[in-house]
Tab-separated table of C-alpha atoms and ligand atoms in Angstrom:
chain	number	residue	atom	x	y	z
V	1	MET	CA	-24.079	-11.935	9.244
V	2	PRO	CA	-21.255	-13.931	11.230
V	3	ILE	CA	-19.565	-17.109	9.794
V	4	PHE	CA	-18.503	-20.588	10.828
V	5	ARG	CA	-17.012	-23.065	9.181
V	6	SER	CA	-17.981	-27.215	9.407
V	7	ASP	CA	-14.336	-27.969	8.976
V	8	PRO	CA	-13.232	-30.659	11.522
V	9	CYS	CA	-9.880	-29.463	11.169
V	10	GLY	CA	-10.363	-25.721	11.847
V	11	ILE	CA	-12.984	-26.313	15.114
V	12	VAL	CA	-9.862	-28.832	17.100
V	13	CYS	CA	-7.643	-25.735	15.508
V	14	VAL	CA	-9.403	-23.464	17.551
V	15	ILE	CA	-10.158	-25.539	20.952
V	16	LEU	CA	-6.595	-25.712	20.870
V	17	THR	CA	-6.112	-22.002	20.738
V	18	TYR	CA	-8.911	-21.663	24.147
V	19	VAL	CA	-6.972	-23.917	25.477
V	20	ALA	CA	-3.257	-22.912	25.386
V	21	LEU	CA	-4.561	-19.159	25.999
V	22	PHE	CA	-6.630	-19.989	29.254
V	23	TYR	CA	-4.129	-22.068	30.149
V	24	SER	CA	-1.381	-19.618	30.282
V	25	ASP	CA	-3.590	-17.084	32.024
V	26	TYR	CA	-3.774	-20.105	34.777
V	27	VAL	CA	-0.073	-20.613	35.110
V	28	VAL	CA	0.711	-17.427	35.256
V	29	ILE	CA	-2.063	-17.096	37.915
V	30	ASN	CA	-1.644	-19.763	40.020
V	31	TRP	CA	1.684	-20.838	39.489
V	32	ILE	CA	4.001	-17.551	38.513
V	33	VAL	CA	2.566	-14.760	40.199
V	34	LEU	CA	0.323	-16.646	43.596
V	35	GLN	CA	2.965	-18.178	43.837
V	36	THR	CA	6.226	-16.113	43.730
V	37	MET	CA	4.773	-12.653	43.513
V	38	GLN	CA	2.719	-13.120	47.489
V	39	GLY	CA	2.130	-8.949	48.532
V	40	SER	CA	4.584	-7.392	46.015
V	41	LEU	CA	2.871	-4.642	43.624
V	42	TRP	CA	4.230	-6.189	40.578
V	43	ALA	CA	1.364	-9.285	41.101
V	44	PRO	CA	-1.806	-6.899	40.766
V	45	CYS	CA	0.389	-5.151	37.705
V	46	HIS	CA	1.574	-8.361	35.937
V	47	VAL	CA	-2.257	-10.097	36.508
V	48	VAL	CA	-3.838	-6.799	34.651
V	49	VAL	CA	-1.207	-6.583	31.933
V	50	PHE	CA	-1.298	-10.017	31.247
V	51	ASN	CA	-5.533	-10.384	30.935
V	52	THR	CA	-5.998	-7.091	29.187
V	53	LEU	CA	-3.453	-9.186	26.644
V	54	ILE	CA	-5.347	-12.514	27.061
V	55	PHE	CA	-8.796	-9.958	25.544
V	56	LEU	CA	-6.927	-8.452	23.032
V	57	ALA	CA	-5.939	-12.171	21.523
V	58	ILE	CA	-9.250	-13.431	21.772
V	59	MET	CA	-11.156	-10.460	20.885
V	60	ALA	CA	-8.904	-10.045	17.406
V	61	HIS	CA	-9.359	-14.148	17.214
V	62	VAL	CA	-12.938	-13.699	16.965
V	63	ARG	CA	-13.002	-11.711	14.523
V	64	ALA	CA	-11.323	-12.890	12.655
V	65	VAL	CA	-12.708	-16.339	12.864
V	66	PHE	CA	-16.899	-15.180	12.608
V	67	SER	CA	-16.182	-11.940	10.208
V	68	ASP	CA	-16.673	-12.305	6.287
V	69	PRO	CA	-13.137	-12.542	4.718
V	70	GLY	CA	-14.313	-11.157	1.740
V	71	ILE	CA	-16.379	-13.410	0.010
V	72	VAL	CA	-17.578	-12.918	-3.663
V	73	PRO	CA	-21.120	-12.945	-4.356
V	74	LEU	CA	-22.224	-15.696	-5.997
V	75	PRO	CA	-24.655	-14.734	-8.959
V	76	ARG	CA	-28.172	-15.127	-8.720
V	77	SER	CA	-28.539	-16.666	-11.931
V	78	ARG	CA	-25.632	-19.383	-13.146
V	79	ILE	CA	-23.533	-18.111	-16.134
V	80	ASP	CA	-23.243	-20.947	-18.605
V	81	PHE	CA	-19.432	-21.119	-19.230
V	82	SER	CA	-19.818	-24.566	-21.180
V	83	ASP	CA	-19.427	-22.365	-24.714
V	84	MET	CA	-17.210	-20.092	-23.459
V	85	HIS	CA	-13.531	-19.017	-23.144
V	86	ALA	CA	-12.465	-19.226	-20.137
V	87	GLY	CA	-10.376	-16.030	-20.436
V	88	LYS	CA	-9.769	-12.914	-18.144
V	89	ILE	CA	-11.460	-9.214	-19.104
V	90	GLU	CA	-9.843	-5.873	-18.432
V	91	ALA	CA	-11.196	-3.827	-15.372
V	92	GLU	CA	-11.028	-0.253	-15.999
V	93	ASP	CA	-8.834	0.062	-12.457
V	94	GLY	CA	-6.469	-2.934	-14.523
V	95	GLY	CA	-7.113	-5.272	-12.811
V	96	GLU	CA	-8.277	-8.459	-14.615
V	97	TRP	CA	-11.268	-10.047	-14.055
V	98	SER	CA	-11.250	-14.024	-13.936
V	99	VAL	CA	-13.734	-16.574	-14.091
V	100	CYS	CA	-13.717	-19.143	-11.854
V	101	ALA	CA	-15.154	-22.611	-12.277
V	102	ARG	CA	-16.317	-24.293	-9.338
V	103	CYS	CA	-18.136	-20.891	-8.466
V	104	GLU	CA	-19.486	-20.362	-11.711
V	105	MET	CA	-19.087	-17.018	-12.171
V	106	TYR	CA	-16.585	-14.153	-12.928
V	107	ARG	CA	-14.465	-12.543	-9.747
V	108	PRO	CA	-12.900	-9.595	-9.294
V	109	PRO	CA	-9.001	-9.217	-9.374
V	110	ARG	CA	-6.934	-11.020	-7.000
V	111	ALA	CA	-9.820	-13.585	-5.602
V	112	HIS	CA	-8.977	-16.842	-5.763
V	113	HIS	CA	-11.425	-19.813	-4.610
V	114	CYS	CA	-10.863	-21.245	-1.676
V	115	ARG	CA	-11.402	-24.950	-1.235
V	116	VAL	CA	-12.628	-25.381	2.209
V	117	CYS	CA	-14.994	-22.593	2.242
V	118	GLN	CA	-16.071	-23.899	-1.240
V	119	ARG	CA	-15.637	-19.405	-2.300
V	120	CYS	CA	-14.074	-17.075	-3.607
V	121	ILE	CA	-12.402	-15.013	-1.525
V	122	ARG	CA	-11.060	-11.442	-1.986
V	123	ARG	CA	-7.433	-11.001	-2.218
V	124	MET	CA	-7.204	-14.644	-0.390
V	125	ASP	CA	-3.781	-14.732	1.568
V	126	HIS	CA	-4.618	-18.760	2.408
V	127	HIS	CA	-6.987	-20.767	4.871
V	128	CYS	CA	-6.164	-20.728	8.079
V	129	PRO	CA	-7.448	-23.583	10.550
V	130	TRP	CA	-5.953	-21.343	13.680
V	131	ILE	CA	-8.969	-18.703	12.625
V	132	ASN	CA	-11.446	-21.517	10.875
V	133	ASN	CA	-11.198	-18.951	8.036
V	134	CYS	CA	-9.561	-17.390	5.313
V	135	VAL	CA	-7.502	-14.481	5.063
V	136	GLY	CA	-8.901	-12.452	3.184
V	137	GLU	CA	-8.911	-8.817	2.201
V	138	TRP	CA	-11.836	-8.050	5.467
V	139	ASN	CA	-10.109	-10.099	8.097
V	140	GLN	CA	-6.600	-10.306	7.571
V	141	LYS	CA	-6.106	-7.174	9.552
V	142	TYR	CA	-7.843	-9.319	12.803
V	143	PHE	CA	-4.795	-11.915	12.172
V	144	LEU	CA	-2.251	-9.942	12.096
V	145	GLN	CA	-3.741	-8.436	15.396
V	146	PHE	CA	-3.986	-12.068	16.295
V	147	LEU	CA	-0.499	-12.943	15.773
V	148	VAL	CA	0.771	-9.925	17.105
V	149	PHE	CA	-1.116	-10.264	20.689
V	150	VAL	CA	-0.093	-13.931	20.690
V	151	GLY	CA	3.590	-13.749	20.613
V	152	MET	CA	3.207	-10.550	23.261
V	153	LEU	CA	1.781	-13.350	25.922
V	154	CYS	CA	4.506	-15.559	24.508
V	155	LEU	CA	7.246	-13.573	25.330
V	156	TYR	CA	5.301	-12.138	28.473
V	157	SER	CA	5.288	-15.837	29.511
V	158	LEU	CA	8.843	-16.009	29.143
V	159	PHE	CA	9.721	-13.463	30.791
V	160	LEU	CA	7.316	-13.868	33.610
V	161	ILE	CA	8.242	-17.634	34.026
V	162	ALA	CA	12.308	-16.874	34.100
V	163	THR	CA	12.050	-14.057	36.662
V	164	SER	CA	9.834	-16.091	38.946
V	165	TRP	CA	12.846	-18.745	38.899
V	166	ILE	CA	15.614	-16.071	39.588
V	167	HIS	CA	13.587	-14.639	42.509
V	168	PRO	CA	11.064	-16.783	43.628
V	169	CYS	CA	9.841	-14.410	46.222
V	170	SER	CA	9.314	-10.930	45.066
V	171	SER	CA	8.336	-10.017	48.536
V	172	GLY	CA	11.429	-11.343	50.691
V	173	HIS	CA	9.073	-12.606	53.290
V	174	CYS	CA	8.071	-16.013	51.828
V	175	LYS	CA	7.845	-19.401	53.793
V	176	PRO	CA	9.970	-22.080	51.558
V	177	PRO	CA	6.975	-24.101	49.902
V	178	PRO	CA	6.248	-27.620	50.531
V	179	MET	CA	8.028	-30.334	47.672
V	180	MET	CA	4.667	-30.951	45.992
V	181	ILE	CA	4.173	-27.151	45.467
V	182	LYS	CA	7.203	-26.723	44.002
V	183	GLN	CA	7.630	-28.994	41.574
V	184	ALA	CA	4.083	-28.477	39.878
V	185	ARG	CA	4.842	-24.869	39.920
V	186	LEU	CA	8.395	-26.670	37.884
V	187	MET	CA	6.056	-29.001	35.547
V	188	HIS	CA	3.658	-25.832	34.578
V	189	SER	CA	6.566	-23.651	34.331
V	190	VAL	CA	7.637	-25.909	31.611
V	191	ILE	CA	4.553	-26.786	29.425
V	192	LEU	CA	4.031	-22.742	29.517
V	193	SER	CA	7.591	-22.860	28.546
V	194	MET	CA	7.344	-24.948	25.408
V	195	GLU	CA	3.881	-23.545	24.609
V	196	SER	CA	5.568	-20.465	24.467
V	197	ILE	CA	8.991	-21.114	22.649
V	198	LEU	CA	6.478	-23.775	20.240
V	199	PHE	CA	4.023	-20.654	19.357
V	200	GLY	CA	5.703	-17.878	19.668
V	201	LEU	CA	8.385	-18.933	16.674
V	202	PHE	CA	5.077	-20.468	14.561
V	203	VAL	CA	3.124	-16.812	15.047
V	204	SER	CA	6.745	-14.829	14.676
V	205	ALA	CA	7.262	-16.824	10.954
V	206	ILE	CA	3.606	-16.107	10.377
V	207	LEU	CA	3.788	-12.813	10.972
V	208	CYS	CA	7.020	-12.129	9.158
V	209	ASP	CA	5.612	-14.149	5.908
V	210	GLN	CA	2.145	-11.599	5.773
V	211	LEU	CA	4.531	-8.956	6.470
V	212	GLN	CA	6.489	-9.502	3.810
V	213	ALA	CA	3.698	-9.783	1.446
V	214	ILE	CA	1.766	-7.141	2.173
V	215	PHE	CA	4.626	-5.212	1.839
V	216	SER	CA	5.230	-6.635	-1.883
V	217	ASP	CA	1.914	-6.268	-2.543
V	218	GLU	CA	1.879	-9.190	-5.271
V	219	THR	CA	4.033	-11.967	-6.407
V	220	ALA	CA	6.615	-11.556	-8.955
V	221	VAL	CA	3.653	-12.643	-11.706
V	222	GLU	CA	1.942	-10.058	-11.181
V	223	GLN	CA	4.191	-7.338	-11.353
V	224	VAL	CA	5.524	-7.924	-14.521
V	225	LYS	CA	2.072	-8.204	-15.905
V	226	ARG	CA	0.638	-5.124	-14.407
V	227	GLN	CA	1.742	-1.217	-14.941
V	228	GLY	CA	0.175	2.004	-14.353
V	229	PRO	CA	-1.145	4.054	-11.317
V	230	TYR	CA	-2.285	0.825	-9.381
V	231	ARG	CA	0.320	-0.927	-8.955
V	232	GLY	CA	3.506	0.244	-8.594
V	233	HIS	CA	5.883	1.196	-5.811
V	234	ARG	CA	3.780	2.670	-2.752
V	235	PRO	CA	5.695	2.948	1.438
V	236	LYS	CA	4.813	0.441	2.965
V	237	LEU	CA	2.945	2.240	5.533
V	238	ALA	CA	0.235	2.839	2.650
V	239	LEU	CA	0.199	-1.132	1.916
V	240	MET	CA	-0.107	-1.902	5.562
V	241	GLY	CA	-3.535	0.734	5.667
V	242	GLU	CA	-4.841	-1.359	2.709
V	243	VAL	CA	-5.064	-4.187	5.038
V	244	CYS	CA	-5.562	-2.003	8.268
V	245	GLY	CA	-8.181	0.120	7.493
V	246	LYS	CA	-7.483	4.300	7.103
V	247	SER	CA	-7.064	4.651	10.824
V	248	HIS	CA	-3.889	6.227	12.520
V	249	PRO	CA	-1.664	3.339	12.676
V	250	LEU	CA	-1.555	3.737	16.118
V	251	LEU	CA	-4.941	2.557	16.435
V	252	TRP	CA	-4.243	-0.890	14.280
V	253	LEU	CA	-3.889	-2.298	16.907
V	254	LEU	CA	-7.321	-2.192	18.216
V	255	PRO	CA	-9.295	-5.412	18.070
V	256	CYS	CA	-12.834	-3.297	18.282
V	257	SER	CA	-11.738	-0.447	15.774
V	258	SER	CA	-13.427	-0.542	12.016
V	259	ALA	CA	-12.395	-3.087	9.262
V	260	PRO	CA	-10.454	-1.877	6.527
V	261	THR	CA	-11.767	0.534	4.550
V	262	SER	CA	-11.050	-1.098	0.872
V	263	HIS	CA	-14.291	-3.152	0.607
V	264	SER	CA	-15.858	-0.910	-1.946
V	265	SER	CA	-12.637	-0.326	-3.730
V	266	ILE	CA	-13.682	-3.403	-6.395
V	267	SER	CA	-17.170	-3.344	-7.403
V	268	PRO	CA	-19.223	-5.961	-7.080
V	269	HIS	CA	-19.920	-7.159	-10.461
V	270	PRO	CA	-17.298	-7.467	-13.519
V	271	PRO	CA	-17.243	-4.474	-15.836
V	272	ILE	CA	-18.161	-5.365	-19.160
V	273	LEU	CA	-20.292	-8.867	-19.168
V	274	PRO	CA	-18.800	-10.753	-22.857
V	275	VAL	CA	-22.630	-11.968	-24.207
J	301	ZN	ZN1	-14.476	-20.254	-6.551
J	302	ZN	ZN1	-11.058	-20.391	3.254
């Protein structure tokens, strides 16, 4: 079932994301390709590649926005924790179930409570206003894909802007454009350059952060607490597979492939309920 949060900050960020994406497409087609690559074979190639990247970014974004990040279902009957110590119980797989005082329920290992979503989210990473959703176990893959495609779009835009100023007429027989057109092209190129640099740096920083968290698999505290086969050193590809699913690594960037397959790795119920 698709979900959408009514968080104003998230809605503004989602709208901004689409304005930025469509603006870059408008500038690339109208002010770069159509103005400086008329009659060149490169023109249709750039249009197709750029729009494919825009399409993939939107697909990944839509999936990240509307998919369930891993909301822990609320129990049918609320458990009264008032006279119970809010301790942790050890699950068979070595993880620790804990009590969420806000949801008034037990939650699986690594689940955290999100104040914006007002629910506990499996392996919650952070609440991201840009997707107006939490980044959790079930949608982190789409979030990573979105970051990669936006990063590629930023680099590609900067490359096209640079090319258009170095070779303002790639076919070799263009009429010099009127001053108005030249000024408008300059203005759009400057705005798109700034947008690409800003968003490019932003997504690379988040992507580095995300990869670091995935490859280290756990925080320092978790490392001290956990032993045995559940944790320990695992290859980077295996850790990445936990986020992106069991398909071939080459398919991890496709927003249409299946969600991560680790949904059932943790049972939806706590192993022992103290009486
Ligand atoms: Zn909670
Ligand atoms: Zn959230």
